[in-house]
Coordinates of C-alpha atoms and ligand atoms in Angstrom, one line a residue:
M1 CA 35.4 -136.5 74.1
R2 CA 35.9 -133.2 75.8
N3 CA 38.6 -132.4 73.2
L4 CA 36.3 -133.3 70.4
F5 CA 33.6 -131.1 71.9
F6 CA 36.2 -128.2 72.2
L7 CA 37.4 -128.7 68.6
T8 CA 33.8 -128.7 67.3
F9 CA 33.1 -125.6 69.3
I10 CA 36.2 -123.8 67.8
L11 CA 35.3 -124.9 64.3
L12 CA 31.7 -123.7 64.8
L13 CA 33.0 -120.4 66.1
F14 CA 35.4 -120.1 63.1
N15 CA 32.6 -120.9 60.7
C16 CA 30.3 -118.4 62.4
K17 CA 33.0 -115.8 62.1
E18 CA 33.5 -116.7 58.4
A19 CA 29.8 -116.7 57.9
S20 CA 29.4 -113.4 59.5
K21 CA 32.3 -112.0 57.4
K22 CA 30.6 -113.4 54.3
T23 CA 27.3 -111.9 55.4
K24 CA 29.0 -108.6 56.0
K25 CA 30.4 -108.7 52.4
I26 CA 27.0 -109.6 50.9
T27 CA 25.3 -106.8 52.8
K28 CA 27.9 -104.3 51.8
N29 CA 26.3 -101.1 50.5
R30 CA 27.7 -100.8 47.0
G31 CA 27.0 -97.8 44.7
L32 CA 26.2 -98.2 41.0
V33 CA 28.4 -100.8 39.4
T34 CA 29.1 -100.7 35.7
D35 CA 31.4 -102.5 33.3
K36 CA 33.2 -99.7 31.4
A37 CA 32.5 -96.1 32.1
M38 CA 31.0 -93.8 34.7
V39 CA 30.4 -90.2 35.6
V40 CA 29.6 -89.1 39.1
S41 CA 28.5 -85.5 39.7
A42 CA 26.3 -83.2 41.7
R43 CA 23.4 -83.6 39.3
E44 CA 21.8 -86.5 37.4
E45 CA 21.4 -84.3 34.3
A46 CA 25.2 -83.6 34.2
S47 CA 26.2 -87.2 34.8
K48 CA 23.8 -88.3 32.1
I49 CA 25.2 -85.8 29.6
G50 CA 28.7 -86.8 30.4
I51 CA 27.8 -90.5 29.7
Q52 CA 25.9 -89.4 26.5
I53 CA 29.2 -87.9 25.2
L54 CA 31.1 -91.1 26.1
K55 CA 28.5 -93.1 24.2
L56 CA 29.1 -90.9 21.2
G57 CA 32.7 -92.1 21.2
G58 CA 34.1 -89.2 23.2
N59 CA 36.5 -89.7 26.0
A60 CA 36.8 -88.4 29.6
F61 CA 38.0 -85.0 28.4
D62 CA 35.1 -84.6 26.0
A63 CA 32.8 -85.7 28.9
M64 CA 34.6 -83.2 31.2
M65 CA 33.6 -80.3 28.9
A66 CA 30.0 -81.5 28.7
T67 CA 29.6 -82.4 32.4
E68 CA 31.2 -79.1 33.6
M69 CA 28.9 -77.0 31.4
A70 CA 25.8 -79.2 32.3
L71 CA 26.6 -78.4 36.0
A72 CA 26.7 -74.7 35.1
V73 CA 23.1 -75.1 33.7
A74 CA 21.6 -77.5 36.3
Y75 CA 23.7 -76.7 39.4
P76 CA 24.3 -72.9 39.3
Y77 CA 25.1 -73.1 43.0
A78 CA 28.6 -74.1 42.1
G79 CA 28.7 -75.3 38.5
N80 CA 29.9 -72.4 36.5
L81 CA 31.3 -70.4 33.5
G82 CA 32.1 -67.6 35.9
G83 CA 34.5 -69.5 38.2
G84 CA 37.5 -71.8 38.0
G85 CA 38.8 -75.2 39.0
F86 CA 41.4 -77.9 38.9
L87 CA 41.7 -81.2 36.9
I88 CA 43.8 -84.3 37.8
Y89 CA 44.0 -86.9 35.0
R90 CA 45.4 -90.3 34.5
L91 CA 45.5 -91.6 30.9
S92 CA 44.9 -95.2 30.1
D93 CA 48.7 -95.6 29.5
G94 CA 49.4 -94.4 33.1
E95 CA 50.4 -90.8 32.2
I96 CA 49.4 -88.4 35.0
G97 CA 48.9 -84.7 34.9
A98 CA 47.2 -81.6 36.3
L99 CA 45.5 -78.5 34.9
D100 CA 45.1 -75.3 36.8
Y101 CA 42.2 -73.1 35.7
R102 CA 42.0 -71.2 38.9
E103 CA 40.7 -67.6 38.8
K104 CA 43.2 -64.7 38.9
A105 CA 43.3 -61.3 40.6
P106 CA 42.4 -58.6 38.0
L107 CA 45.2 -56.3 36.8
A108 CA 43.8 -53.4 38.8
A109 CA 43.7 -55.4 42.0
T110 CA 45.8 -54.1 44.9
K111 CA 47.0 -55.6 48.1
D112 CA 44.8 -53.3 50.2
M113 CA 41.7 -53.3 48.0
Y114 CA 39.5 -54.7 50.8
L115 CA 40.8 -52.4 53.5
D116 CA 39.4 -49.0 54.6
E117 CA 41.6 -45.9 55.2
D118 CA 42.4 -47.2 58.7
G119 CA 43.7 -50.5 57.3
N120 CA 40.7 -52.5 58.5
V121 CA 39.0 -55.1 56.4
I122 CA 35.7 -53.8 54.9
S123 CA 33.1 -56.4 55.7
G124 CA 31.6 -58.1 52.7
K125 CA 33.7 -56.4 50.0
S126 CA 35.6 -59.5 49.1
T127 CA 32.6 -61.9 49.4
V128 CA 29.6 -60.2 47.8
G129 CA 29.1 -58.0 44.8
P130 CA 31.3 -56.9 41.9
F131 CA 34.6 -56.3 43.8
A132 CA 34.7 -59.9 44.9
I133 CA 35.1 -61.3 41.4
G134 CA 38.3 -62.9 40.1
V135 CA 39.0 -63.4 36.4
P136 CA 37.2 -66.6 35.5
G137 CA 39.2 -69.6 34.3
T138 CA 36.6 -72.3 33.6
I139 CA 36.1 -72.0 29.9
A140 CA 39.9 -71.7 29.4
G141 CA 40.3 -74.9 31.4
I142 CA 37.7 -77.1 29.7
F143 CA 39.0 -76.1 26.3
K144 CA 42.6 -76.6 27.2
A145 CA 41.9 -80.1 28.4
Q146 CA 39.6 -81.0 25.5
E147 CA 41.9 -79.6 22.8
R148 CA 44.9 -81.7 24.1
F149 CA 43.1 -85.0 24.8
G150 CA 39.6 -84.9 23.5
K151 CA 38.3 -86.7 20.4
L152 CA 35.0 -85.1 19.5
D153 CA 34.3 -81.6 18.1
V154 CA 33.2 -78.9 20.5
K155 CA 29.8 -78.4 18.8
T156 CA 28.9 -82.1 19.3
I157 CA 30.0 -81.9 22.9
L158 CA 28.1 -78.8 23.8
Q159 CA 24.9 -79.5 21.9
P160 CA 23.2 -81.6 24.6
V161 CA 24.1 -78.9 27.2
I162 CA 22.6 -76.2 25.0
N163 CA 19.5 -78.4 24.7
L164 CA 19.4 -78.8 28.5
A165 CA 19.5 -75.0 29.0
D166 CA 16.9 -74.5 26.3
T167 CA 14.4 -77.2 27.3
G168 CA 15.1 -77.0 31.1
F169 CA 15.9 -79.2 34.0
T170 CA 13.9 -80.2 37.1
I171 CA 14.3 -78.1 40.3
T172 CA 15.1 -80.3 43.3
D173 CA 14.0 -79.7 46.9
N174 CA 17.5 -78.5 47.8
Q175 CA 17.4 -76.0 44.9
E176 CA 14.0 -74.7 46.0
R177 CA 15.3 -74.2 49.5
R178 CA 18.4 -72.4 48.3
F179 CA 16.6 -70.1 46.0
R180 CA 14.3 -69.2 48.9
N181 CA 17.3 -68.6 51.2
Y182 CA 19.3 -66.6 48.7
D183 CA 16.4 -64.6 47.2
S184 CA 16.9 -61.4 49.2
I185 CA 20.6 -61.2 48.7
F186 CA 20.3 -61.9 45.0
T187 CA 17.8 -59.0 44.8
V188 CA 20.0 -56.6 46.8
V189 CA 23.2 -57.4 44.8
N190 CA 21.5 -57.3 41.4
R191 CA 19.1 -54.5 42.3
K192 CA 16.2 -56.6 40.9
Q193 CA 14.7 -60.0 41.2
I194 CA 16.7 -62.5 39.1
P195 CA 15.2 -65.7 37.6
F196 CA 16.6 -67.8 40.5
N197 CA 14.2 -66.6 43.2
K198 CA 11.8 -67.7 46.0
T199 CA 9.0 -68.3 43.5
V200 CA 10.8 -71.2 41.8
K201 CA 9.4 -74.5 43.1
S202 CA 10.7 -78.0 43.5
G203 CA 9.6 -80.3 40.7
T204 CA 9.1 -77.5 38.1
N205 CA 11.0 -77.1 34.9
F206 CA 13.6 -74.4 34.7
T207 CA 15.0 -73.1 31.5
N208 CA 17.9 -70.7 30.9
T209 CA 17.8 -69.5 27.3
Y210 CA 20.4 -66.8 27.8
L211 CA 22.8 -69.4 28.9
A212 CA 21.9 -71.6 25.9
K213 CA 22.8 -68.6 23.6
T214 CA 26.1 -68.0 25.4
L215 CA 27.0 -71.7 25.1
E216 CA 26.0 -71.7 21.4
R217 CA 28.3 -68.8 20.7
I218 CA 31.1 -70.6 22.6
A219 CA 30.4 -73.8 20.6
N220 CA 30.5 -71.9 17.3
N221 CA 33.5 -69.6 18.0
G222 CA 35.6 -71.6 20.6
R223 CA 37.4 -70.6 23.8
D224 CA 38.2 -67.0 22.7
E225 CA 34.5 -66.2 22.4
F226 CA 34.5 -66.0 26.2
Y227 CA 37.9 -64.2 26.6
K228 CA 38.0 -62.0 23.5
G229 CA 34.7 -62.2 21.6
E230 CA 31.2 -60.9 21.9
T231 CA 30.7 -62.7 25.2
A232 CA 33.8 -61.1 26.6
K233 CA 32.5 -57.6 25.6
L234 CA 29.0 -58.3 27.0
L235 CA 30.5 -59.5 30.2
V236 CA 32.9 -56.6 30.7
D237 CA 30.3 -54.0 29.8
F238 CA 28.0 -55.7 32.4
L239 CA 30.7 -55.9 35.1
Q240 CA 31.9 -52.4 34.6
A241 CA 28.4 -51.0 34.7
K242 CA 28.2 -52.7 38.1
G243 CA 31.5 -51.1 39.2
A244 CA 33.8 -54.2 38.9
I245 CA 37.5 -53.7 38.0
I246 CA 37.7 -56.6 35.5
T247 CA 38.7 -55.4 32.0
L248 CA 38.8 -56.9 28.5
E249 CA 42.6 -57.0 29.0
D250 CA 42.1 -59.2 32.1
L251 CA 40.0 -61.7 30.1
A252 CA 42.3 -61.6 27.1
K253 CA 45.4 -62.4 29.3
Y254 CA 43.8 -65.3 31.1
E255 CA 45.5 -68.7 30.5
A256 CA 44.9 -72.1 32.1
K257 CA 48.2 -73.8 33.1
W258 CA 49.4 -77.3 33.1
R259 CA 51.0 -78.1 36.4
K260 CA 53.1 -80.9 37.8
P261 CA 50.8 -82.6 40.3
I262 CA 51.7 -83.7 43.8
Q263 CA 52.4 -87.4 43.9
F264 CA 53.3 -89.6 46.9
Q265 CA 53.2 -93.2 48.2
Y266 CA 51.0 -94.4 51.0
D267 CA 51.4 -98.1 51.7
D268 CA 51.0 -99.7 48.3
L269 CA 49.0 -96.8 47.0
T270 CA 50.3 -94.0 44.7
I271 CA 48.3 -90.9 45.2
T272 CA 48.2 -88.0 42.8
S273 CA 46.5 -84.7 43.8
M274 CA 46.5 -81.0 43.0
S275 CA 49.6 -78.9 43.5
P276 CA 49.7 -75.1 44.3
P277 CA 47.9 -72.8 43.9
S278 CA 45.8 -75.4 45.6
S279 CA 46.9 -76.5 49.0
G280 CA 45.0 -79.8 48.6
G281 CA 47.8 -82.1 47.3
V282 CA 50.5 -80.8 49.7
C283 CA 48.3 -81.0 52.8
L284 CA 46.9 -84.5 51.8
N285 CA 50.5 -85.6 51.2
Q286 CA 51.6 -84.2 54.6
I287 CA 48.7 -85.7 56.5
M288 CA 48.9 -89.2 54.9
I289 CA 52.7 -89.5 55.5
M290 CA 52.3 -88.3 59.1
V291 CA 49.7 -91.0 59.8
E292 CA 51.2 -93.8 57.7
D293 CA 53.1 -95.5 60.5
F294 CA 50.0 -95.7 62.8
D295 CA 47.9 -98.9 62.5
L296 CA 44.6 -97.2 61.7
S297 CA 42.9 -100.4 60.5
D298 CA 43.7 -101.9 63.9
Y299 CA 42.4 -98.9 65.8
G300 CA 39.2 -99.0 63.8
H301 CA 37.1 -96.5 61.8
N302 CA 36.2 -93.3 63.7
S303 CA 37.7 -94.9 66.9
L304 CA 39.3 -92.7 69.6
K305 CA 42.8 -93.4 68.4
T306 CA 42.1 -93.0 64.7
I307 CA 40.4 -89.6 65.3
Q308 CA 43.3 -88.5 67.5
V309 CA 46.0 -89.4 65.0
L310 CA 44.2 -87.9 62.0
V311 CA 43.3 -84.7 64.0
E312 CA 46.9 -84.1 65.1
A313 CA 48.3 -84.7 61.6
E314 CA 45.7 -82.3 60.2
K315 CA 46.6 -79.6 62.8
R316 CA 50.2 -79.7 61.7
A317 CA 49.5 -79.7 58.0
Y318 CA 47.0 -76.8 58.2
A319 CA 49.5 -74.8 60.3
D320 CA 52.0 -75.2 57.4
R321 CA 49.4 -74.4 54.8
S322 CA 48.6 -71.1 56.5
Y323 CA 52.2 -69.9 56.3
Y324 CA 53.8 -71.4 53.3
L325 CA 51.3 -71.9 50.5
G326 CA 50.2 -69.5 47.8
D327 CA 50.5 -69.2 44.0
P328 CA 53.8 -70.8 42.9
D329 CA 54.2 -68.3 40.1
F330 CA 54.5 -65.5 42.7
V331 CA 55.9 -67.2 45.9
T332 CA 58.6 -69.7 46.6
I333 CA 57.1 -72.7 48.3
P334 CA 59.4 -75.1 50.1
Q335 CA 57.3 -78.0 48.7
E336 CA 60.0 -80.7 48.9
T337 CA 60.8 -80.0 52.5
L338 CA 57.1 -79.8 53.5
T339 CA 56.4 -83.2 52.0
S340 CA 59.7 -85.0 53.0
N341 CA 59.5 -87.9 55.3
V342 CA 62.2 -86.5 57.6
Y343 CA 60.3 -83.2 58.1
L344 CA 56.9 -85.0 58.6
E345 CA 58.3 -87.5 61.1
N346 CA 59.7 -84.6 63.0
R347 CA 56.3 -82.8 62.9
M348 CA 54.6 -85.7 64.7
K349 CA 57.4 -86.1 67.3
D350 CA 55.5 -84.3 70.0
F351 CA 52.2 -86.2 69.4
S352 CA 50.9 -88.3 72.2
F353 CA 47.7 -90.3 72.7
E354 CA 47.5 -88.9 76.2
A355 CA 46.4 -85.4 75.4
A356 CA 45.7 -82.9 72.6
T357 CA 48.8 -81.0 71.4
A358 CA 48.2 -77.3 72.1
V359 CA 47.7 -75.3 68.9
D360 CA 50.0 -72.5 69.9
S361 CA 52.8 -75.0 70.4
I362 CA 52.5 -76.1 66.8
S363 CA 53.6 -73.3 64.5
H364 CA 53.3 -69.8 63.1
G365 CA 50.3 -68.1 64.7
K366 CA 48.7 -67.2 61.4
I367 CA 45.7 -68.7 59.5
L368 CA 42.8 -69.9 59.3
G369 CA 39.1 -69.7 59.8
Y370 CA 36.6 -71.5 57.7
E371 CA 36.4 -71.1 54.0
S372 CA 33.1 -71.2 52.3
E373 CA 31.9 -74.6 51.3
E374 CA 30.1 -74.3 48.0
T375 CA 32.2 -75.9 45.3
T376 CA 31.5 -79.1 43.3
H377 CA 33.4 -82.1 42.2
Y378 CA 32.9 -84.7 39.5
S379 CA 34.8 -87.9 38.7
I380 CA 34.8 -89.7 35.3
V381 CA 36.3 -93.0 34.1
D382 CA 35.8 -93.6 30.3
Q383 CA 35.6 -96.8 28.3
F384 CA 39.2 -96.3 27.1
G385 CA 40.6 -96.4 30.7
N386 CA 41.2 -92.7 31.1
A387 CA 40.2 -91.2 34.5
I388 CA 39.8 -87.7 35.6
A389 CA 39.0 -85.9 38.9
V390 CA 37.7 -82.3 38.6
T391 CA 36.8 -79.9 41.3
T392 CA 35.3 -76.5 40.2
T393 CA 33.9 -73.6 42.1
L394 CA 32.4 -70.1 42.3
N395 CA 33.7 -70.1 45.9
G396 CA 30.5 -69.2 47.9
G397 CA 27.1 -70.5 46.9
Y398 CA 26.3 -68.7 43.7
G399 CA 29.7 -66.9 44.1
S400 CA 29.5 -63.1 44.4
K401 CA 25.7 -63.4 43.8
V402 CA 26.3 -61.1 40.8
Y403 CA 24.2 -62.6 38.0
A404 CA 24.9 -61.7 34.4
E405 CA 21.3 -62.2 33.3
E406 CA 21.9 -61.7 29.6
L407 CA 24.7 -64.3 29.7
G408 CA 22.9 -66.6 32.0
F409 CA 25.5 -67.2 34.7
F410 CA 26.8 -66.2 38.1
L411 CA 30.2 -64.7 38.8
N412 CA 32.6 -66.0 41.4
N413 CA 33.7 -64.4 44.7
E414 CA 37.0 -66.1 44.6
M415 CA 38.9 -62.9 45.6
D416 CA 37.9 -63.9 49.2
D417 CA 40.3 -66.9 49.0
F418 CA 43.2 -64.4 49.1
S419 CA 44.1 -63.1 52.5
S420 CA 42.8 -59.5 52.4
K421 CA 45.0 -58.5 55.2
P422 CA 47.8 -61.0 56.0
G423 CA 47.8 -61.9 59.7
E424 CA 44.2 -60.9 60.4
P425 CA 40.9 -62.7 59.9
N426 CA 38.8 -61.6 56.9
Y427 CA 35.0 -61.6 56.6
Y428 CA 34.8 -65.5 56.8
G429 CA 37.3 -65.7 59.6
L430 CA 40.2 -66.5 57.3
I431 CA 43.6 -65.4 58.4
G432 CA 46.4 -65.6 55.8
A433 CA 50.1 -65.1 55.4
E434 CA 52.0 -63.0 52.9
A435 CA 52.3 -66.0 50.6
N436 CA 48.6 -65.6 49.8
S437 CA 48.3 -61.8 49.7
I438 CA 46.7 -60.0 46.7
V439 CA 48.9 -59.2 43.7
P440 CA 47.5 -58.4 40.1
E441 CA 47.3 -61.7 38.1
K442 CA 48.1 -63.9 41.1
R443 CA 45.9 -67.0 41.7
M444 CA 44.3 -67.2 45.2
L445 CA 45.1 -70.2 47.4
S446 CA 42.6 -73.0 47.2
S447 CA 41.8 -76.2 49.1
M448 CA 40.4 -78.1 46.2
T449 CA 41.8 -81.6 46.1
P450 CA 40.8 -83.6 43.0
T451 CA 42.7 -86.9 43.5
I452 CA 43.5 -90.1 41.7
V453 CA 44.7 -93.2 43.5
E454 CA 46.6 -96.1 41.9
K455 CA 47.5 -99.5 43.3
D456 CA 50.2 -101.7 41.8
G457 CA 50.4 -99.2 38.9
E458 CA 46.7 -99.6 38.0
L459 CA 43.9 -97.1 38.5
L460 CA 42.1 -97.6 41.8
M461 CA 40.0 -94.5 42.5
T462 CA 39.2 -91.0 41.3
L463 CA 37.6 -88.7 43.9
G464 CA 37.1 -85.2 45.3
T465 CA 34.6 -83.0 47.0
P466 CA 33.4 -79.5 47.8
G467 CA 33.7 -78.2 51.3
G468 CA 36.2 -75.3 51.5
S469 CA 39.0 -76.1 54.0
T470 CA 37.2 -79.4 54.8
I471 CA 37.8 -80.7 51.2
I472 CA 41.3 -82.0 52.1
T473 CA 40.2 -83.9 55.2
S474 CA 37.1 -85.3 53.5
V475 CA 39.2 -86.7 50.6
L476 CA 41.7 -88.1 53.2
Q477 CA 39.0 -89.9 55.1
T478 CA 37.4 -91.4 52.0
I479 CA 40.7 -92.8 50.8
L480 CA 41.3 -94.3 54.2
N481 CA 37.8 -95.7 54.4
V482 CA 38.5 -97.8 51.3
H483 CA 42.1 -98.6 52.0
E484 CA 42.2 -99.1 55.8
F485 CA 38.7 -99.9 56.7
D486 CA 37.7 -102.0 53.7
M487 CA 34.6 -100.0 52.7
T488 CA 32.9 -99.9 49.3
M489 CA 33.1 -96.6 47.4
Q490 CA 29.5 -95.8 48.4
E491 CA 30.1 -96.7 52.1
A492 CA 33.3 -94.6 52.0
V493 CA 31.6 -91.5 50.8
N494 CA 28.6 -91.9 53.1
A495 CA 30.6 -92.5 56.3
P496 CA 30.4 -89.7 59.0
R497 CA 33.3 -87.2 58.7
F498 CA 35.2 -85.0 61.1
H499 CA 37.6 -82.1 60.5
N500 CA 40.4 -80.2 62.2
Q501 CA 42.3 -77.3 60.6
W502 CA 44.6 -76.1 63.4
L503 CA 42.6 -72.9 64.0
P504 CA 40.0 -72.6 65.2
D505 CA 41.1 -75.1 67.9
E506 CA 38.3 -77.6 67.6
I507 CA 37.3 -80.9 65.9
R508 CA 34.3 -80.3 63.8
M509 CA 32.1 -83.4 63.5
E510 CA 28.9 -84.2 61.6
A511 CA 26.2 -84.0 64.2
N512 CA 24.8 -87.1 65.8
S513 CA 27.1 -89.3 63.8
F514 CA 29.8 -90.1 66.3
D515 CA 29.9 -92.3 69.4
K516 CA 29.1 -90.2 72.5
G517 CA 31.6 -92.2 74.6
I518 CA 34.4 -91.3 72.1
I519 CA 33.4 -87.6 72.1
N520 CA 33.6 -87.6 76.0
Q521 CA 37.0 -89.2 75.9
L522 CA 38.3 -86.7 73.3
E523 CA 37.0 -83.9 75.5
A524 CA 38.7 -85.4 78.5
K525 CA 42.0 -85.3 76.5
G526 CA 41.6 -81.6 75.9
Y527 CA 39.9 -81.5 72.5
T528 CA 37.0 -79.2 71.8
I529 CA 34.2 -80.8 69.7
N530 CA 31.9 -78.7 67.5
E531 CA 28.9 -80.6 66.1
S532 CA 26.9 -77.6 65.2
R533 CA 29.2 -75.8 62.7
S534 CA 27.4 -77.4 59.8
P535 CA 25.2 -80.5 59.4
I536 CA 27.5 -82.0 56.8
I537 CA 31.2 -82.0 55.9
G538 CA 31.9 -82.4 52.2
I539 CA 29.9 -84.1 49.4
V540 CA 32.4 -86.6 48.0
D541 CA 31.9 -88.1 44.6
G542 CA 34.2 -91.0 43.5
I543 CA 34.7 -94.0 41.4
L544 CA 36.4 -97.2 42.6
V545 CA 37.8 -99.9 40.3
L546 CA 36.8 -103.2 41.8
D547 CA 38.9 -106.4 41.8
N548 CA 37.0 -107.7 38.7
G549 CA 37.7 -104.5 36.8
K550 CA 34.2 -103.2 37.1
L551 CA 33.6 -99.6 38.3
E552 CA 31.7 -98.7 41.5
G553 CA 30.4 -95.2 41.8
G554 CA 30.1 -93.4 45.2
A555 CA 27.6 -90.5 44.9
D556 CA 27.4 -88.8 48.2
K557 CA 24.0 -89.2 50.0
R558 CA 24.5 -85.6 51.4
G559 CA 23.6 -84.0 48.0
D560 CA 21.6 -84.6 44.8
D561 CA 24.7 -86.4 43.5
T562 CA 24.2 -89.2 41.0
A563 CA 26.4 -91.9 39.3
V564 CA 25.5 -92.9 35.8
G565 CA 27.4 -95.3 33.6
F566 CA 27.5 -98.3 31.3
Ligands
LIG1 N1 36.9 -71.6 47.0 C1 37.2 -72.8 47.7 C2 38.6 -73.3 47.4 O1 39.1 -73.0 46.3 O2 39.2 -73.9 48.2

């Protein structure tokens, strides 16, 4: 009788566990689920236009052109014609590739262009105003991708974007706040009030007819309109009047480049991410291999042990980033060694759960402060099974703040992603090595990490995020959230994030999102916690292929991001 009672108790317990597991599954917070296709981006208008292009029979590369330009209209904070970016793609037949449309240093750039006669960095020169601008790559990038893989003609793709610029989009609360905050710097840099200013209110309609005209010329005349045509002349006249060093020759020489992406295995996942001149893929590869042998799912999400392992691997990867990485067309990067299992095993040899590893025991005492965080990412899966991950940027919010009013767009301040003076912090606290010093036509080092994940040879996920140096660790945590911690795409992008980048010697955490007991234990082990650096870390957008073949969108709650699909 007693045995029967015990057995019943065990069965009940088991059933309760099963029931609670089932309940947990039912109550999972899923993002938008669709059958065939999806676009997730920083603005609903851009996601909708991407989907509109897919519904017209276009594919992910046609939708890329439309979405990227729609972000330039409706999300000028980071969407752009005056910046650059990176694309990772996976075609329906499994072919993988990468496109680099990163900005370049102008021909007249010099290694010391941001230093005064005493060799000190001139504050602000690489971040604000005409000297901060790198040669833009975005138009070259979207055309190169669309020409090779797209199906529709450019006029069909750009027409809805031109209409959006002409008829306008609705200003969000976030945009009103930003226009208010940036109003005075816009006015100082442009020596007049520009259309994006503190009088623009949330909920109102905002049109950009100059941008509509620029896009119309590009739609009619193609890629070269931006690099050699009337738009190029208008842009260079405008920039030179402002004192910038970019010339028509700079624009004419710009080319986007196909690159071999970084690819590696983590458990049963194949992960493909961006190669140099972005540090994203190399660092993601290094961190994931360094943590692979630890039982993260057993330790638990954002548990003490998980945080420790990730932080220590991040420290080591960012120390390497600082020293070795730069534009591969200009510097030799020991990529194979940096990503080899033997090297990475060795890197983690001195890790212990007992105490934080001291940063000065890790590596070359060079790099890095915080990069600016204003970039944007979109992910697309089309109805043909192609997937893309695209991260694009002006660098800082609204880039250099230089606004070419008659063209309707902002110019980047990407020159600040170079190390202005190797070995010393620049305006944003960045310290860099020789590998990332300024050379004419060189591309500046990036952290952008557009990433595609496959499982058993099939597409599993496409994702990425803005966030400067925190891009890499945000992408990392999102992949682990799905793979190790069984989260949905939406839960994975929403989950609280932390970040370590070797220097400064601190774990940055999203405020009030982590267990205080764990924070105390980390501090007791010698870690410094910074919960006040910024309220959020990254704004991840991703798409997950579910077991039934449907697509789940993860549009990060931290922004105005939206998934749209069918
Ligand atoms: N400008 C940010 C990055 O490229 O990482």
